[in-house]
Amino acid sequence: MATQKIKIIHLLHHSYSPYFDHPLKIEFRRDEWSVAVAEQIMKHFPQKYELECWRPEKLAKRIYEKKVNGIIHKIFPCRPQRHFGYSREISFPLLKELSRETKKCEQKLIIHVHGIHTYLAYAIGTLFKNIPIVGQHHGGIPKYICLRYIKKKSLYPLLYLERLWEYCSLKHFAHFFVLTKSEKEWLEGMGVSANIEIQTMGVDFELFNPMDKMEARQILNLPPKKNILLYVGKLSSFKGVDIIINIYYSLKTKYSDRFVLILIGGNRKDPLYEKATQSGAVVLGRIPQKELVPYYAAADIYLLPTFHEDYNGGIGMATVEAMACNTPVVATTLKHFPSDEWTKCGKIPETPEDVEKQIMEILENPSVFKHCREVAQIFFDWKSIIRHTVEIYERISCRIGI
């Protein structure tokens, strides 16, 4: 008789509409981190687990289900319908279905929650204490930090209740993957008994592969002899885009038309969209990952100079994608690189004023950074990330006897 497979349910904590400027329709997405992890597990360990991907969706009026590449995807209606921030979405149909699964699977189940400072994570930690739960931190900050930004004193009691719920529920998780040392220290300080590891999401090093710089520029119709600076992400000061634009103005003043700045991934709702377009930078919206490769290859340097005290997003996937294409980076987030070999991948600016100096140092010494791909691959290739994730599943299942 065949042994029953352990089921892994990957839960994304938020809707996709209307947060990310996508069409307002129900959609089974393959660019969610929860789906990416499940697909990579299926790719590298195809016979080992039964895999499902669930998420709430504000636009859903019923439960939607679809099987894609051997993985069952489910979308559930959720509340609130109004926009209270995607960390506060709750899907009661999802929780009800999860309750059924815990009984049906006879404890042969692991819940992998993507997004831990969220109502959905707190609800799962509260309701399913006897089921092993893996928490995947994708950024976001603990609720006590949110208190700094609340101007209405009438909302303080709500935040304190959220903080208490967070504190009580996360203690029931079996394991945490987090992006930063500060997140790890916070969870340890909270007294959770779970193992806590710093582990980001992976990058497909087969997709993000170096290509000839001149060839990439020819494909994109970019000038072959200019220095190209690149940023990918939301156009906001939280990620240092204001610093990038100011540096671009400074470089244009000092070096005339030597530099080109390309900003990818923004939309008209972003706080710095207008400033970005007025700067003379090349401003592009979100584009598919495959189409990003020539941009990374064409660039001389990738930039992520975020000095925001509450930035908790780890090294940043676009930063790693740039390194995978052998493009060095100037990024404050390099401090989250898991080894001292980050020095082969770029530079960490200490102040906003330091960024321009480090850009010029990289341009003057490009040979120092010619091996950034092979250094980054050791730590961020999906193969190693998934292998370790599966090891954690096995360790958890052995510990609790499922």
Tab-separated table of C-alpha atoms in Angstrom:
chain	number	residue	atom	x	y	z
A	1	MET	CA	0.000	0.000	0.000
A	2	ALA	CA	1.431	3.390	-1.038
A	3	THR	CA	2.363	5.796	1.756
A	4	GLN	CA	0.188	8.894	1.854
A	5	LYS	CA	2.072	11.983	0.724
A	6	ILE	CA	2.366	14.930	3.046
A	7	LYS	CA	0.309	17.828	1.730
A	8	ILE	CA	1.904	21.278	1.716
A	9	ILE	CA	-0.526	24.192	1.408
A	10	HIS	CA	1.161	27.460	0.422
A	11	LEU	CA	-0.968	30.390	1.558
A	12	LEU	CA	-0.509	33.895	0.214
A	13	HIS	CA	-1.896	36.407	2.685
A	14	HIS	CA	-3.390	39.012	0.321
A	15	SER	CA	-5.491	39.671	-2.766
A	16	TYR	CA	-3.848	40.669	-6.001
A	17	SER	CA	-6.535	43.162	-7.015
A	18	PRO	CA	-6.314	46.093	-6.931
A	19	TYR	CA	-2.938	46.474	-5.199
A	20	PHE	CA	-0.520	45.903	-8.013
A	21	ASP	CA	-2.106	47.785	-10.901
A	22	HIS	CA	-3.244	44.556	-12.551
A	23	PRO	CA	-6.552	44.241	-14.393
A	24	LEU	CA	-9.400	43.930	-11.937
A	25	LYS	CA	-10.309	40.335	-12.593
A	26	ILE	CA	-10.010	36.981	-10.894
A	27	GLU	CA	-6.724	35.472	-11.946
A	28	PHE	CA	-4.618	32.405	-11.133
A	29	ARG	CA	-1.182	33.997	-10.985
A	30	ARG	CA	2.155	32.263	-11.345
A	31	ASP	CA	4.214	35.289	-10.271
A	32	GLU	CA	3.233	35.041	-6.585
A	33	TRP	CA	6.024	33.990	-4.225
A	34	SER	CA	3.822	31.269	-2.754
A	35	VAL	CA	3.273	29.782	-6.217
A	36	ALA	CA	6.953	30.170	-7.119
A	37	VAL	CA	8.017	28.111	-4.090
A	38	ALA	CA	5.427	25.410	-4.798
A	39	GLU	CA	6.445	25.191	-8.465
A	40	GLN	CA	10.110	24.942	-7.574
A	41	ILE	CA	9.342	22.127	-5.118
A	42	MET	CA	7.387	20.354	-7.846
A	43	LYS	CA	10.284	20.876	-10.260
A	44	HIS	CA	13.013	19.514	-7.984
A	45	PHE	CA	10.994	17.011	-5.907
A	46	PRO	CA	8.113	16.048	-8.239
A	47	GLN	CA	6.972	12.906	-6.393
A	48	LYS	CA	7.553	13.940	-2.810
A	49	TYR	CA	4.588	16.114	-1.813
A	50	GLU	CA	1.013	16.954	-2.657
A	51	LEU	CA	1.076	20.701	-3.312
A	52	GLU	CA	-1.635	23.360	-3.235
A	53	CYS	CA	-1.564	27.181	-3.480
A	54	TRP	CA	-4.302	29.228	-1.821
A	55	ARG	CA	-4.955	32.957	-1.624
A	56	PRO	CA	-7.762	35.342	-0.669
A	57	GLU	CA	-9.160	37.707	-3.306
A	58	LYS	CA	-11.384	40.729	-2.765
A	59	LEU	CA	-13.057	40.324	-6.149
A	60	ALA	CA	-13.987	36.682	-5.636
A	61	LYS	CA	-17.662	35.930	-4.925
A	62	ARG	CA	-17.102	32.183	-4.646
A	63	ILE	CA	-14.253	29.672	-4.389
A	64	TYR	CA	-12.288	29.171	-7.616
A	65	GLU	CA	-10.153	26.094	-8.232
A	66	LYS	CA	-7.765	25.091	-10.995
A	67	LYS	CA	-4.992	22.514	-11.401
A	68	VAL	CA	-1.818	23.763	-13.095
A	69	ASN	CA	1.268	21.601	-13.633
A	70	GLY	CA	0.209	19.176	-10.929
A	71	ILE	CA	-0.489	21.897	-8.333
A	72	ILE	CA	-4.024	22.724	-7.167
A	73	HIS	CA	-4.699	26.472	-6.968
A	74	LYS	CA	-7.601	27.879	-4.955
A	75	ILE	CA	-8.888	31.450	-4.644
A	76	PHE	CA	-11.249	32.388	-1.793
A	77	PRO	CA	-13.550	35.370	-1.154
A	78	CYS	CA	-12.294	37.615	1.631
A	79	ARG	CA	-13.077	40.577	3.831
A	80	PRO	CA	-12.853	43.499	4.164
A	81	GLN	CA	-13.948	44.597	0.717
A	82	ARG	CA	-12.699	48.102	1.485
A	83	HIS	CA	-8.998	48.846	1.320
A	84	PHE	CA	-7.609	48.558	4.864
A	85	GLY	CA	-4.201	47.389	3.705
A	86	TYR	CA	-3.457	43.925	2.479
A	87	SER	CA	-2.034	42.847	5.839
A	88	ARG	CA	-5.566	42.951	7.284
A	89	GLU	CA	-7.455	40.722	4.873
A	90	ILE	CA	-9.352	37.774	6.317
A	91	SER	CA	-10.989	34.987	4.332
A	92	PHE	CA	-13.460	32.992	6.398
A	93	PRO	CA	-14.168	30.547	3.525
A	94	LEU	CA	-10.410	29.891	3.345
A	95	LEU	CA	-10.175	29.228	7.083
A	96	LYS	CA	-13.233	26.949	6.906
A	97	GLU	CA	-11.693	24.983	4.026
A	98	LEU	CA	-8.411	24.750	5.905
A	99	SER	CA	-10.258	23.302	8.888
A	100	ARG	CA	-11.711	20.612	6.605
A	101	GLU	CA	-8.234	19.844	5.266
A	102	THR	CA	-6.782	19.360	8.744
A	103	LYS	CA	-9.361	16.653	9.399
A	104	LYS	CA	-9.211	15.093	5.933
A	105	CYS	CA	-5.425	14.842	5.843
A	106	GLU	CA	-5.296	13.115	9.229
A	107	GLN	CA	-2.475	15.404	10.345
A	108	LYS	CA	-0.379	14.731	7.191
A	109	LEU	CA	-0.360	18.430	6.457
A	110	ILE	CA	2.046	21.374	6.662
A	111	ILE	CA	0.793	24.949	6.236
A	112	HIS	CA	3.335	27.320	4.664
A	113	VAL	CA	2.157	30.900	5.250
A	114	HIS	CA	3.647	33.621	3.027
A	115	GLY	CA	3.493	36.895	4.955
A	116	ILE	CA	3.676	36.730	8.756
A	117	HIS	CA	2.693	40.218	9.982
A	118	THR	CA	-0.849	39.706	8.701
A	119	TYR	CA	-4.329	38.928	9.973
A	120	LEU	CA	-4.457	35.704	7.985
A	121	ALA	CA	-1.220	34.469	9.567
A	122	TYR	CA	-2.494	35.372	13.038
A	123	ALA	CA	-5.790	33.577	12.420
A	124	ILE	CA	-4.009	30.432	11.243
A	125	GLY	CA	-1.633	30.500	14.213
A	126	THR	CA	-4.612	30.878	16.541
A	127	LEU	CA	-6.927	28.268	15.003
A	128	PHE	CA	-4.495	25.524	13.950
A	129	LYS	CA	-2.117	25.169	16.882
A	130	ASN	CA	-1.743	21.433	16.380
A	131	ILE	CA	-0.769	21.679	12.689
A	132	PRO	CA	2.855	22.476	11.759
A	133	ILE	CA	3.018	25.987	10.324
A	134	VAL	CA	5.984	27.450	8.452
A	135	GLY	CA	6.069	31.249	8.327
A	136	GLN	CA	7.736	32.928	5.344
A	137	HIS	CA	8.625	36.561	5.907
A	138	HIS	CA	8.371	38.638	2.708
A	139	GLY	CA	8.975	42.021	4.285
A	140	GLY	CA	6.568	43.995	6.382
A	141	ILE	CA	7.107	45.102	9.951
A	142	PRO	CA	5.827	44.027	13.377
A	143	LYS	CA	2.702	45.786	14.568
A	144	TYR	CA	4.445	47.677	17.362
A	145	ILE	CA	6.437	49.587	14.731
A	146	CYS	CA	3.202	50.557	12.984
A	147	LEU	CA	2.266	52.556	16.076
A	148	ARG	CA	4.841	55.184	15.053
A	149	TYR	CA	2.844	56.087	11.973
A	150	ILE	CA	-0.656	56.264	13.425
A	151	LYS	CA	-1.692	59.900	13.884
A	152	LYS	CA	-5.239	59.212	15.054
A	153	LYS	CA	-5.086	58.326	18.748
A	154	SER	CA	-8.479	56.655	18.457
A	155	LEU	CA	-6.761	53.865	16.485
A	156	TYR	CA	-4.182	53.103	19.179
A	157	PRO	CA	-6.343	50.472	20.944
A	158	LEU	CA	-6.784	48.610	17.626
A	159	LEU	CA	-3.018	48.559	17.044
A	160	TYR	CA	-2.351	47.324	20.557
A	161	LEU	CA	-4.888	44.525	20.072
A	162	GLU	CA	-3.214	43.629	16.769
A	163	ARG	CA	0.139	43.574	18.505
A	164	LEU	CA	-1.204	41.237	21.205
A	165	TRP	CA	-2.771	38.955	18.588
A	166	GLU	CA	0.518	38.887	16.662
A	167	TYR	CA	2.434	38.036	19.822
A	168	CYS	CA	0.080	35.208	20.845
A	169	SER	CA	-0.407	33.610	17.429
A	170	LEU	CA	3.133	33.517	16.028
A	171	LYS	CA	4.288	31.514	19.038
A	172	HIS	CA	2.503	28.501	17.584
A	173	PHE	CA	4.512	28.428	14.337
A	174	ALA	CA	6.959	25.559	13.848
A	175	HIS	CA	9.561	27.367	11.735
A	176	PHE	CA	10.293	30.811	10.308
A	177	PHE	CA	12.178	31.889	7.204
A	178	VAL	CA	12.926	35.609	7.513
A	179	LEU	CA	14.647	38.181	5.306
A	180	THR	CA	16.633	40.200	7.826
A	181	LYS	CA	18.608	39.955	11.045
A	182	SER	CA	16.308	42.526	12.635
A	183	GLU	CA	13.256	40.324	11.952
A	184	LYS	CA	15.064	37.314	13.427
A	185	GLU	CA	16.028	39.311	16.512
A	186	TRP	CA	12.458	40.554	16.939
A	187	LEU	CA	11.000	37.026	16.829
A	188	GLU	CA	13.658	35.753	19.227
A	189	GLY	CA	12.938	38.659	21.563
A	190	MET	CA	9.252	37.792	21.430
A	191	GLY	CA	10.128	34.365	22.798
A	192	VAL	CA	8.966	32.080	19.965
A	193	SER	CA	10.165	28.506	20.345
A	194	ALA	CA	10.315	27.884	16.584
A	195	ASN	CA	13.558	27.729	14.658
A	196	ILE	CA	14.230	31.023	12.854
A	197	GLU	CA	16.466	31.212	9.797
A	198	ILE	CA	17.444	33.979	7.423
A	199	GLN	CA	16.459	32.732	3.978
A	200	THR	CA	15.156	34.775	1.084
A	201	MET	CA	13.318	33.635	-2.002
A	202	GLY	CA	15.328	32.091	-4.819
A	203	VAL	CA	16.293	33.347	-8.252
A	204	ASP	CA	16.249	31.296	-11.443
A	205	PHE	CA	19.904	31.434	-12.462
A	206	GLU	CA	19.027	29.596	-15.674
A	207	LEU	CA	16.731	32.448	-16.679
A	208	PHE	CA	18.823	35.315	-15.317
A	209	ASN	CA	21.996	34.601	-17.215
A	210	PRO	CA	24.728	37.003	-18.355
A	211	MET	CA	24.670	38.122	-21.957
A	212	ASP	CA	26.969	40.376	-23.927
A	213	LYS	CA	26.461	43.986	-22.814
A	214	MET	CA	26.631	45.438	-26.318
A	215	GLU	CA	24.232	42.835	-27.652
A	216	ALA	CA	21.767	43.616	-24.852
A	217	ARG	CA	21.968	47.330	-25.595
A	218	GLN	CA	21.424	46.717	-29.272
A	219	ILE	CA	18.310	44.627	-28.510
A	220	LEU	CA	16.940	47.428	-26.321
A	221	ASN	CA	18.078	50.236	-28.618
A	222	LEU	CA	20.217	51.754	-25.851
A	223	PRO	CA	23.371	53.826	-26.457
A	224	PRO	CA	26.438	51.544	-26.559
A	225	LYS	CA	28.975	53.904	-24.975
A	226	LYS	CA	27.043	55.493	-22.127
A	227	ASN	CA	26.973	54.363	-18.498
A	228	ILE	CA	23.593	52.862	-17.659
A	229	LEU	CA	22.137	52.823	-14.138
A	230	LEU	CA	19.153	50.591	-13.387
A	231	TYR	CA	16.468	50.249	-10.716
A	232	VAL	CA	13.502	47.817	-10.696
A	233	GLY	CA	10.555	48.287	-8.343
A	234	LYS	CA	7.994	50.729	-7.002
A	235	LEU	CA	8.850	54.406	-7.436
A	236	SER	CA	8.927	55.507	-3.806
A	237	SER	CA	11.344	57.037	-1.334
A	238	PHE	CA	10.951	53.907	0.815
A	239	LYS	CA	13.300	52.164	-1.631
A	240	GLY	CA	15.478	55.197	-2.204
A	241	VAL	CA	14.170	56.226	-5.604
A	242	ASP	CA	14.304	59.888	-4.567
A	243	ILE	CA	18.025	59.423	-3.871
A	244	ILE	CA	18.520	57.725	-7.238
A	245	ILE	CA	16.823	60.593	-9.084
A	246	ASN	CA	18.824	63.230	-7.207
A	247	ILE	CA	22.065	61.411	-8.006
A	248	TYR	CA	21.044	61.245	-11.652
A	249	TYR	CA	20.579	65.035	-11.691
A	250	SER	CA	24.019	65.437	-10.103
A	251	LEU	CA	25.694	63.101	-12.583
A	252	LYS	CA	24.052	64.875	-15.533
A	253	THR	CA	25.337	68.200	-14.206
A	254	LYS	CA	28.898	66.922	-13.798
A	255	TYR	CA	29.178	64.603	-16.794
A	256	SER	CA	26.672	66.008	-19.297
A	257	ASP	CA	25.009	63.110	-21.158
A	258	ARG	CA	27.364	60.321	-20.057
A	259	PHE	CA	24.702	58.575	-17.924
A	260	VAL	CA	21.340	56.944	-18.635
A	261	LEU	CA	18.955	56.030	-15.812
A	262	ILE	CA	16.341	53.311	-16.361
A	263	LEU	CA	13.509	52.851	-13.837
A	264	ILE	CA	11.362	49.732	-14.328
A	265	GLY	CA	8.251	48.580	-12.474
A	266	GLY	CA	6.560	51.824	-11.504
A	267	ASN	CA	3.037	53.018	-12.239
A	268	ARG	CA	1.243	56.347	-12.246
A	269	LYS	CA	-0.006	55.852	-8.699
A	270	ASP	CA	3.535	55.681	-7.290
A	271	PRO	CA	4.560	58.691	-5.169
A	272	LEU	CA	7.613	59.523	-7.280
A	273	TYR	CA	6.232	58.687	-10.711
A	274	GLU	CA	5.934	62.308	-11.834
A	275	LYS	CA	9.363	63.236	-10.475
A	276	ALA	CA	10.861	60.229	-12.243
A	277	THR	CA	9.380	61.135	-15.627
A	278	GLN	CA	10.442	64.770	-15.246
A	279	SER	CA	14.033	63.746	-14.482
A	280	GLY	CA	14.647	62.513	-18.008
A	281	ALA	CA	15.037	58.907	-16.892
A	282	VAL	CA	13.647	56.064	-18.984
A	283	VAL	CA	10.527	55.071	-16.991
A	284	LEU	CA	8.906	51.720	-17.771
A	285	GLY	CA	6.064	49.796	-16.129
A	286	ARG	CA	6.119	46.199	-14.953
A	287	ILE	CA	7.526	43.808	-17.546
A	288	PRO	CA	7.810	39.985	-17.552
A	289	GLN	CA	10.871	38.511	-15.881
A	290	LYS	CA	12.232	37.093	-19.119
A	291	GLU	CA	12.219	40.568	-20.649
A	292	LEU	CA	14.162	41.976	-17.692
A	293	VAL	CA	17.277	39.965	-18.548
A	294	PRO	CA	18.639	42.264	-21.304
A	295	TYR	CA	18.056	45.309	-19.063
A	296	TYR	CA	20.124	43.776	-16.280
A	297	ALA	CA	22.790	42.770	-18.808
A	298	ALA	CA	22.844	46.211	-20.453
A	299	ALA	CA	23.259	48.040	-17.139
A	300	ASP	CA	26.609	48.931	-15.645
A	301	ILE	CA	25.242	49.166	-12.094
A	302	TYR	CA	22.016	48.250	-10.305
A	303	LEU	CA	20.871	50.663	-7.559
A	304	LEU	CA	18.913	50.157	-4.329
A	305	PRO	CA	19.991	52.871	-1.852
A	306	THR	CA	17.212	52.606	0.739
A	307	PHE	CA	17.969	54.324	4.025
A	308	HIS	CA	14.457	54.074	5.471
A	309	GLU	CA	14.754	52.917	9.083
A	310	ASP	CA	11.837	50.472	8.740
A	311	TYR	CA	12.858	48.865	5.454
A	312	ASN	CA	12.589	45.148	6.207
A	313	GLY	CA	12.649	43.601	2.738
A	314	GLY	CA	15.987	41.814	2.870
A	315	ILE	CA	18.487	41.969	0.055
A	316	GLY	CA	15.791	42.363	-2.632
A	317	MET	CA	15.133	39.939	-5.457
A	318	ALA	CA	15.867	42.439	-8.216
A	319	THR	CA	19.261	43.017	-6.600
A	320	VAL	CA	19.993	39.293	-6.822
A	321	GLU	CA	18.658	39.102	-10.393
A	322	ALA	CA	21.091	41.851	-11.377
A	323	MET	CA	23.976	39.970	-9.778
A	324	ALA	CA	22.862	36.787	-11.543
A	325	CYS	CA	23.339	38.686	-14.812
A	326	ASN	CA	26.829	39.644	-13.554
A	327	THR	CA	25.880	43.277	-12.958
A	328	PRO	CA	27.336	44.807	-9.758
A	329	VAL	CA	25.117	46.702	-7.339
A	330	VAL	CA	25.226	49.746	-5.103
A	331	ALA	CA	22.716	48.795	-2.420
A	332	THR	CA	22.297	49.295	1.290
A	333	THR	CA	20.591	45.886	1.339
A	334	LEU	CA	23.865	44.113	0.561
A	335	LYS	CA	24.314	44.109	4.344
A	336	HIS	CA	21.889	41.153	4.326
A	337	PHE	CA	24.204	39.104	2.078
A	338	PRO	CA	24.898	35.856	3.978
A	339	SER	CA	28.693	35.989	3.635
A	340	ASP	CA	31.586	38.447	3.569
A	341	GLU	CA	31.965	37.824	-0.162
A	342	TRP	CA	29.408	40.554	-0.831
A	343	THR	CA	32.445	42.761	-1.579
A	344	LYS	CA	32.740	40.943	-4.929
A	345	CYS	CA	29.163	41.891	-5.807
A	346	GLY	CA	29.075	45.623	-5.187
A	347	LYS	CA	29.198	48.323	-2.543
A	348	ILE	CA	27.161	49.336	0.490
A	349	PRO	CA	26.678	53.107	0.779
A	350	GLU	CA	26.756	54.500	4.298
A	351	THR	CA	24.894	57.728	3.469
A	352	PRO	CA	22.850	59.052	0.529
A	353	GLU	CA	25.803	61.267	-0.395
A	354	ASP	CA	28.022	58.173	-0.539
A	355	VAL	CA	26.044	56.561	-3.376
A	356	GLU	CA	27.446	58.690	-6.196
A	357	LYS	CA	31.026	58.123	-5.045
A	358	GLN	CA	30.504	54.352	-5.020
A	359	ILE	CA	28.958	54.397	-8.484
A	360	MET	CA	32.101	56.041	-9.816
A	361	GLU	CA	34.372	53.613	-7.941
A	362	ILE	CA	32.656	50.610	-9.534
A	363	LEU	CA	32.846	52.179	-12.985
A	364	GLU	CA	36.571	52.813	-12.487
A	365	ASN	CA	37.261	49.252	-11.245
A	366	PRO	CA	34.858	46.903	-13.065
A	367	SER	CA	37.201	43.891	-12.896
A	368	VAL	CA	36.758	43.709	-9.111
A	369	PHE	CA	33.118	42.702	-9.622
A	370	LYS	CA	33.353	40.367	-12.605
A	371	HIS	CA	32.517	37.285	-10.502
A	372	CYS	CA	29.414	38.579	-8.722
A	373	ARG	CA	27.187	36.005	-10.438
A	374	GLU	CA	29.058	32.961	-9.176
A	375	VAL	CA	29.194	34.381	-5.642
A	376	ALA	CA	25.456	35.142	-5.578
A	377	GLN	CA	24.527	31.770	-7.051
A	378	ILE	CA	25.911	29.903	-4.055
A	379	PHE	CA	23.321	31.503	-1.776
A	380	PHE	CA	20.346	32.497	-3.942
A	381	ASP	CA	19.845	29.822	-6.595
A	382	TRP	CA	16.381	28.248	-6.322
A	383	LYS	CA	17.994	24.795	-6.199
A	384	SER	CA	19.713	25.440	-2.870
A	385	ILE	CA	16.758	27.399	-1.442
A	386	ILE	CA	14.276	24.616	-2.231
A	387	ARG	CA	16.593	21.858	-1.091
A	388	HIS	CA	16.849	23.505	2.314
A	389	THR	CA	13.105	24.224	2.474
A	390	VAL	CA	12.357	20.542	1.891
A	391	GLU	CA	14.878	19.604	4.584
A	392	ILE	CA	12.885	21.755	7.001
A	393	TYR	CA	9.629	20.047	5.963
A	394	GLU	CA	11.238	16.668	6.632
A	395	ARG	CA	12.621	17.779	9.979
A	396	ILE	CA	9.219	19.099	11.065
A	397	SER	CA	7.360	15.992	9.907
A	398	CYS	CA	9.804	13.680	11.704
A	399	ARG	CA	9.622	15.729	14.894
A	400	ILE	CA	5.841	15.534	15.109
A	401	GLY	CA	5.519	12.078	13.580
A	402	ILE	CA	3.549	12.765	10.386
